[in-house]
Short mmCIF file of C-alpha atoms in Angstrom, two decimals:
data_model
loop_
_atom_site.label_atom_id
_atom_site.label_comp_id
_atom_site.label_asym_id
_atom_site.label_seq_id
_atom_site.Cartn_x
_atom_site.Cartn_y
_atom_site.Cartn_z
CA MET A 1 4.32 8.20 -14.27
CA ASN A 2 5.26 6.89 -10.84
CA PRO A 3 2.75 7.63 -8.06
CA GLN A 4 5.39 6.81 -5.45
CA ARG A 5 7.22 9.97 -6.52
CA PHE A 6 4.19 12.21 -6.10
CA GLN A 7 5.11 15.09 -3.82
CA PRO A 8 2.70 17.99 -3.09
CA ALA A 9 3.99 21.54 -3.24
CA PHE A 10 5.13 23.22 -0.05
CA GLY A 11 2.16 23.84 2.24
CA LEU A 12 -0.04 21.15 0.68
CA GLY A 13 1.38 18.07 2.35
CA ASN A 14 -1.19 17.69 5.13
CA SER A 15 -3.45 14.71 4.41
CA HIS A 16 -6.53 16.42 5.86
CA LEU A 17 -5.96 19.49 3.70
CA GLN A 18 -5.56 17.23 0.68
CA SER A 19 -8.87 15.51 1.48
CA LEU A 20 -10.67 18.82 2.02
CA LEU A 21 -9.39 20.35 -1.22
CA ALA A 22 -10.49 17.36 -3.30
CA SER A 23 -14.12 18.49 -3.10
CA SER A 24 -13.54 22.23 -2.69
CA ARG A 25 -15.36 24.45 -5.17
CA VAL A 26 -12.28 26.68 -5.17
CA ARG A 27 -10.69 24.17 -7.54
CA ARG A 28 -13.27 25.09 -10.18
CA TRP A 29 -11.88 28.63 -10.42
CA PHE A 30 -8.76 27.40 -12.20
CA CYS A 31 -10.57 25.61 -15.03
CA THR A 32 -13.80 27.52 -15.52
CA GLY A 33 -13.45 27.44 -19.32
CA ALA A 34 -13.18 23.65 -19.58
CA ILE A 35 -15.93 23.11 -17.01
CA GLY A 36 -18.18 25.58 -18.81
CA ARG A 37 -17.71 23.74 -22.11
CA LEU A 38 -18.45 20.43 -20.37
CA GLU A 39 -21.65 21.67 -18.76
CA ARG A 40 -22.92 23.30 -21.95
CA ALA A 41 -22.41 20.03 -23.84
CA SER A 42 -24.02 17.84 -21.15
CA ARG A 43 -27.63 16.79 -20.80
CA GLU A 44 -29.51 15.04 -18.03
CA LEU A 45 -30.80 11.56 -18.76
CA VAL A 46 -32.79 9.13 -16.64
CA LEU A 47 -31.75 5.50 -17.04
CA ASP A 48 -34.02 2.48 -16.77
CA CYS A 49 -31.88 0.19 -14.63
CA GLY A 50 -34.33 -2.70 -14.38
CA ASN A 51 -36.83 -3.71 -11.70
CA GLY A 52 -38.40 -0.26 -11.84
CA VAL A 53 -35.25 1.53 -10.69
CA ARG A 54 -34.34 4.84 -12.34
CA LEU A 55 -31.01 6.62 -11.99
CA LEU A 56 -30.08 10.07 -13.25
CA GLY A 57 -26.89 10.87 -15.11
CA LEU A 58 -25.21 13.62 -17.09
CA HIS A 59 -24.16 12.59 -20.59
CA THR A 60 -21.55 14.57 -22.52
CA PRO A 61 -21.32 13.22 -26.10
CA ARG A 62 -18.37 13.71 -28.39
CA THR A 63 -18.05 12.85 -32.06
CA ASP A 64 -15.12 10.53 -32.86
CA ALA A 65 -14.65 9.79 -29.17
CA ARG A 66 -11.69 7.71 -28.01
CA GLY A 67 -14.02 5.90 -25.62
CA LEU A 68 -16.94 6.31 -23.27
CA VAL A 69 -16.01 6.83 -19.61
CA VAL A 70 -18.66 6.20 -16.95
CA LEU A 71 -17.76 8.19 -13.82
CA LEU A 72 -18.94 7.27 -10.31
CA HIS A 73 -18.80 9.69 -7.37
CA GLY A 74 -18.28 9.01 -3.67
CA TRP A 75 -20.80 8.70 -0.85
CA GLU A 76 -22.90 11.86 -0.42
CA GLY A 77 -21.22 13.33 -3.50
CA SER A 78 -22.89 13.64 -6.89
CA ALA A 79 -22.27 13.99 -10.60
CA GLY A 80 -21.62 17.65 -9.82
CA SER A 81 -18.89 17.07 -7.22
CA THR A 82 -15.77 19.10 -7.90
CA TYR A 83 -13.39 16.14 -8.28
CA LEU A 84 -15.76 14.44 -10.74
CA VAL A 85 -16.49 17.58 -12.76
CA ARG A 86 -12.81 18.45 -13.10
CA LEU A 87 -11.96 14.93 -14.23
CA ALA A 88 -14.90 14.87 -16.64
CA ALA A 89 -13.79 18.19 -18.16
CA ARG A 90 -10.27 16.87 -18.71
CA LEU A 91 -11.51 13.61 -20.20
CA HIS A 92 -13.86 15.42 -22.55
CA SER A 93 -11.11 17.81 -23.63
CA ASP A 94 -8.87 14.82 -24.26
CA GLY A 95 -11.36 13.22 -26.64
CA TYR A 96 -13.59 11.07 -24.45
CA GLU A 97 -17.34 10.84 -24.24
CA VAL A 98 -18.39 11.01 -20.58
CA PHE A 99 -21.35 9.82 -18.54
CA ARG A 100 -21.49 11.01 -14.91
CA LEU A 101 -23.87 8.76 -12.99
CA ASN A 102 -25.66 9.77 -9.80
CA PHE A 103 -26.27 7.00 -7.32
CA ARG A 104 -29.79 6.71 -5.91
CA ASP A 105 -30.56 9.58 -3.48
CA HIS A 106 -27.47 11.55 -4.55
CA GLY A 107 -27.72 14.86 -6.33
CA PRO A 108 -31.26 15.84 -7.40
CA THR A 109 -32.54 12.25 -7.52
CA HIS A 110 -34.42 11.53 -4.30
CA HIS A 111 -37.78 11.57 -6.11
CA LEU A 112 -36.85 8.86 -8.62
CA ASN A 113 -37.04 5.85 -6.28
CA GLU A 114 -38.96 5.33 -3.05
CA GLU A 115 -36.48 2.95 -1.42
CA LEU A 116 -33.41 4.39 0.30
CA PHE A 117 -29.89 4.24 -1.08
CA HIS A 118 -27.46 1.83 0.49
CA SER A 119 -24.04 0.66 -0.58
CA ASN A 120 -25.11 -2.87 -1.52
CA ARG A 121 -27.34 -1.66 -4.36
CA ILE A 122 -24.89 -2.98 -6.93
CA ASP A 123 -27.57 -4.49 -9.21
CA GLU A 124 -28.95 -1.10 -10.22
CA VAL A 125 -25.51 0.34 -10.94
CA VAL A 126 -24.73 -2.70 -13.11
CA GLY A 127 -28.10 -2.09 -14.77
CA ALA A 128 -27.21 1.55 -15.41
CA VAL A 129 -23.86 0.66 -16.99
CA ALA A 130 -25.60 -2.02 -19.08
CA ALA A 131 -28.15 0.53 -20.32
CA ILE A 132 -25.35 2.91 -21.30
CA ALA A 133 -23.44 0.13 -23.04
CA CYS A 134 -26.52 -0.87 -25.06
CA ALA A 135 -27.03 2.68 -26.26
CA LEU A 136 -23.38 3.30 -27.19
CA PRO A 137 -22.09 0.01 -28.63
CA ALA A 138 -19.38 1.53 -30.83
CA ARG A 139 -17.29 2.92 -27.99
CA PRO A 140 -14.64 1.31 -25.80
CA LEU A 141 -16.36 1.23 -22.40
CA LEU A 142 -14.31 2.52 -19.46
CA LEU A 143 -15.17 2.94 -15.76
CA CYS A 144 -13.72 5.24 -13.14
CA GLY A 145 -14.81 5.93 -9.57
CA TYR A 146 -13.68 7.77 -6.48
CA SER A 147 -13.99 6.42 -2.92
CA LEU A 148 -17.32 4.55 -2.68
CA GLY A 149 -17.61 5.10 -6.43
CA GLY A 150 -14.29 3.29 -6.86
CA ASN A 151 -15.67 0.42 -4.81
CA PHE A 152 -18.77 0.31 -7.03
CA ALA A 153 -16.67 0.51 -10.20
CA LEU A 154 -14.63 -2.52 -9.19
CA ARG A 155 -17.74 -4.47 -8.20
CA VAL A 156 -19.36 -3.63 -11.54
CA ALA A 157 -16.21 -4.93 -13.25
CA LEU A 158 -16.52 -8.15 -11.27
CA ARG A 159 -19.93 -8.54 -12.91
CA ALA A 160 -18.66 -7.63 -16.37
CA ALA A 161 -20.44 -10.66 -17.86
CA GLN A 162 -23.75 -8.86 -17.19
CA ILE A 163 -22.70 -5.85 -19.29
CA PRO A 164 -23.54 -6.19 -23.02
CA ALA A 165 -20.18 -4.73 -24.04
CA PRO A 166 -16.64 -5.47 -22.87
CA ILE A 167 -15.27 -3.17 -20.19
CA ALA A 168 -11.87 -2.14 -21.49
CA HIS A 169 -10.48 -0.78 -18.21
CA VAL A 170 -11.55 0.30 -14.74
CA VAL A 171 -9.77 2.86 -12.55
CA ALA A 172 -10.53 3.29 -8.85
CA VAL A 173 -9.18 6.22 -6.82
CA CYS A 174 -9.04 5.62 -3.05
CA PRO A 175 -11.77 2.96 -3.22
CA VAL A 176 -13.48 1.72 -0.06
CA VAL A 177 -11.98 -1.72 0.55
CA SER A 178 -13.21 -2.85 3.97
CA PRO A 179 -16.32 -0.88 4.96
CA ALA A 180 -15.93 -2.00 8.56
CA ASN A 181 -12.40 -0.59 8.75
CA GLY A 182 -13.48 2.56 6.93
CA LEU A 183 -16.27 3.13 9.45
CA GLN A 184 -13.79 2.81 12.31
CA ALA A 185 -11.48 5.31 10.63
CA LEU A 186 -14.33 7.81 10.28
CA GLU A 187 -15.23 7.37 13.93
CA ARG A 188 -11.66 8.04 14.98
CA ALA A 189 -11.55 11.20 12.84
CA ARG A 190 -14.56 12.97 14.34
CA TRP A 191 -14.44 15.90 11.90
CA TYR A 192 -15.10 13.54 9.00
CA GLU A 193 -17.93 11.84 10.87
CA ARG A 194 -19.60 15.20 11.53
CA TYR A 195 -19.14 16.19 7.88
CA PHE A 196 -20.79 13.04 6.53
CA MET A 197 -23.53 13.07 9.17
CA HIS A 198 -24.42 16.63 8.17
CA LYS A 199 -24.74 15.67 4.49
CA TRP A 200 -26.51 12.38 5.22
CA ARG A 201 -28.98 14.10 7.55
CA GLY A 202 -29.95 16.51 4.77
CA SER A 203 -30.38 13.65 2.31
CA LEU A 204 -32.61 11.65 4.65
CA ARG A 205 -34.69 14.72 5.50
CA ARG A 206 -35.30 15.29 1.81
CA LYS A 207 -36.38 11.68 1.38
CA GLN A 208 -38.77 12.06 4.28
CA ARG A 209 -40.36 15.16 2.77
CA LEU A 210 -40.91 13.31 -0.51
CA TYR A 211 -42.28 10.13 1.13
CA PRO A 212 -43.76 11.23 4.48
CA GLY A 213 -45.85 8.10 4.81
CA ARG A 214 -42.81 5.87 4.46
CA TYR A 215 -40.06 7.60 6.43
CA ASP A 216 -40.05 9.31 9.80
CA PHE A 217 -36.57 10.38 10.90
CA ASP A 218 -36.30 12.02 14.33
CA ASP A 219 -33.48 14.09 15.80
CA TRP A 220 -32.59 11.32 18.26
CA GLN A 221 -31.80 9.02 15.36
CA PHE A 222 -29.33 11.50 13.90
CA GLY A 223 -27.68 11.67 17.31
CA LEU A 224 -26.68 8.02 17.02
CA GLY A 225 -23.66 8.82 14.83
CA LEU A 226 -22.63 7.00 11.68
CA ARG A 227 -22.49 3.55 13.20
CA GLY A 228 -25.71 3.81 15.17
CA LEU A 229 -27.73 5.36 12.35
CA THR A 230 -26.38 2.88 9.80
CA ARG A 231 -27.28 0.00 12.10
CA LEU A 232 -30.79 1.39 12.60
CA LEU A 233 -31.44 1.83 8.87
CA VAL A 234 -29.97 -1.59 8.02
CA GLU A 235 -32.23 -3.29 10.56
CA ARG A 236 -35.31 -1.27 9.61
CA TYR A 237 -35.06 -0.97 5.82
CA THR A 238 -32.92 -3.86 4.52
CA ASP A 239 -32.86 -7.64 4.64
CA PHE A 240 -29.27 -7.87 5.90
CA GLY A 241 -30.32 -8.27 9.51
CA THR A 242 -27.11 -7.01 11.07
CA LEU A 243 -24.72 -4.14 10.51
CA GLU A 244 -21.82 -6.57 10.18
CA ARG A 245 -23.49 -8.53 7.39
CA TYR A 246 -24.36 -5.30 5.58
CA LEU A 247 -20.79 -3.96 5.75
CA ASP A 248 -19.37 -7.25 4.57
CA GLY A 249 -21.80 -7.23 1.65
CA TYR A 250 -19.94 -4.48 -0.21
CA SER A 251 -16.42 -5.27 0.91
CA ILE A 252 -13.83 -5.88 -1.79
CA GLY A 253 -11.19 -6.89 0.73
CA GLY A 254 -9.15 -10.07 0.99
CA ASP A 255 -9.34 -12.14 -2.19
CA ARG A 256 -12.59 -10.72 -3.60
CA LEU A 257 -10.77 -8.95 -6.43
CA ALA A 258 -8.61 -11.95 -7.26
CA ALA A 259 -11.06 -13.13 -9.93
CA LEU A 260 -11.33 -9.73 -11.65
CA ALA A 261 -10.99 -10.36 -15.39
CA VAL A 262 -11.16 -6.68 -16.42
CA PRO A 263 -7.88 -4.73 -16.54
CA ALA A 264 -7.89 -2.45 -13.51
CA SER A 265 -5.81 0.29 -11.94
CA ILE A 266 -6.13 1.32 -8.29
CA LEU A 267 -4.61 4.50 -6.88
CA THR A 268 -4.55 5.25 -3.17
CA ALA A 269 -2.47 7.21 -0.68
CA ALA A 270 -0.55 5.89 2.29
CA ASP A 271 -1.80 8.86 4.34
CA ASP A 272 -5.49 8.53 3.44
CA PRO A 273 -7.29 9.36 6.72
CA ILE A 274 -10.50 7.56 5.69
CA ILE A 275 -9.42 4.35 3.90
CA PRO A 276 -6.65 2.57 5.86
CA VAL A 277 -3.67 1.75 3.67
CA SER A 278 -3.40 -1.60 5.46
CA ASP A 279 -6.57 -2.66 3.61
CA PHE A 280 -4.67 -2.37 0.32
CA HIS A 281 -1.61 -4.24 1.58
CA ALA A 282 -3.93 -7.12 2.47
CA LEU A 283 -5.54 -7.30 -0.99
CA ARG A 284 -5.02 -10.28 -3.25
CA THR A 285 -5.48 -8.89 -6.74
CA ALA A 286 -5.80 -10.41 -10.21
CA PRO A 287 -2.82 -10.48 -12.61
CA GLY A 288 -4.40 -7.70 -14.66
CA THR A 289 -4.79 -5.35 -11.71
CA ARG A 290 -2.30 -2.59 -10.99
CA LEU A 291 -2.12 -1.22 -7.43
CA ASP A 292 -0.33 2.09 -6.85
CA ILE A 293 0.16 3.54 -3.37
CA ALA A 294 1.42 7.12 -3.32
CA PRO A 295 3.07 8.34 -0.09
CA HIS A 296 0.85 11.45 -0.03
CA GLY A 297 -2.54 12.50 -1.34
CA GLY A 298 -5.06 12.17 1.49
CA HIS A 299 -8.48 10.90 0.50
CA CYS A 300 -9.01 11.47 -3.25
CA GLY A 301 -6.88 14.63 -3.16
CA PHE A 302 -3.41 14.23 -4.69
CA ILE A 303 -3.27 18.03 -5.02
CA GLY A 304 0.14 18.82 -6.46
CA ASN A 305 0.36 22.61 -6.72
CA TRP A 306 -1.33 25.87 -5.77
CA ARG A 307 -3.42 25.78 -8.94
CA LEU A 308 -4.97 22.81 -7.13
CA ASP A 309 -4.31 20.38 -9.97
CA SER A 310 -4.72 16.75 -8.98
CA PHE A 311 -2.25 14.01 -9.84
CA ALA A 312 -5.23 11.62 -9.69
CA GLU A 313 -6.57 13.14 -12.91
CA ASP A 314 -3.21 12.62 -14.63
CA TYR A 315 -3.21 9.04 -13.37
CA VAL A 316 -6.73 8.32 -14.64
CA LEU A 317 -6.01 9.72 -18.08
CA ALA A 318 -2.77 7.76 -18.33
CA GLN A 319 -4.39 4.46 -17.32
CA LEU A 320 -7.45 4.87 -19.54
CA GLY A 321 -5.22 5.92 -22.41
CA THR A 322 -3.69 2.45 -22.47
CA ALA A 323 -7.14 1.02 -23.25
CA ALA A 324 -8.27 3.74 -25.69
CA PRO A 325 -5.09 5.03 -27.36
CA ALA A 326 -6.64 6.39 -30.55
CA ALA A 327 -9.82 8.19 -31.57
CA ALA A 328 -12.61 5.99 -32.86
CA ALA A 329 -13.82 6.62 -36.39
CA GLY A 330 -17.31 7.82 -37.24
CA PRO A 331 -19.95 9.86 -35.44
CA SER A 332 -21.58 8.89 -32.18
CA PRO A 333 -24.27 6.27 -32.93
CA GLY A 334 -27.89 7.28 -33.17
CA ALA A 335 -28.81 4.52 -30.70
CA ARG A 336 -27.96 7.02 -27.98
CA ALA A 337 -31.56 8.27 -28.14
CA THR A 338 -32.78 5.00 -26.65
CA ILE A 339 -30.75 5.41 -23.48
CA ALA A 340 -33.47 7.16 -21.49
CA ALA A 341 -36.11 9.83 -21.32
CA PRO A 342 -35.22 13.41 -20.36
CA ALA A 343 -34.87 14.00 -16.65
CA GLU A 344 -37.97 15.00 -14.72
CA SER A 345 -38.14 18.46 -13.27
#
């Protein structure tokens, strides 16, 4: 499998179309059977991530699983995002147990924590993965994330010593490398900025309705754009002080991945309109990290044909398969029941 040879079918080469199709619900039409089986086998669980933080996930068990894959979505996505659901369905069909984690304030989770989500909340995601690892000790533990989820997955792997089970492999698809450069790219591509502002506005409004005494978001604030609103929230609700310090806080650029001890695979596209490919050329990676740059694919798309199949899914399965080549023996452990309480309604 050589990502440099990936070539979309005629009519699918545009990078913006690739990026749009990645999340399109139309893609679900072509695999309704597998997605239906996944959803019927899944159950919502709330994780205790430490320090009073609770995160919601969807757990899909499988007896004699090859491994447990924790999936992380992108910013303003969720465990129900099309790209994550399709990948989860394929992984489950291929013999994996899957846990789709929602970040704070993503999906139906705004009520679980009073404080707002921001991209430097790595401790709680490490805590979530640790809770999952404690409950499922007999499985090879694998991580995979898209976009901001890919960034989180790699940062969790950098803190692998805090996880009570070895992480066998991590795969990141189009991960955010330099948040500052990514923000500039979004500002240059105004359609993407409007798209994310629309979703973010809805998320913040929901938070305000749940905690009216804590949050008061006015229309003028939403008119500030991504940079202005991010700066306002950083200064008002975090201890970072400045936007620049906040953005640098979750960067994985330069040599920050050089010490990564977990085997890792990174897939990106040279024509990604959101994450500049120059960020990847500037990375200094660890010996156990594989970096693949496909010429096409947009942002998390890699749509190869008019059935809207994604090469990214093939890539993830191939890379994870090197760490979990054979089915594990025995049923899923009973310790799973300690992972969390059922989700609140």
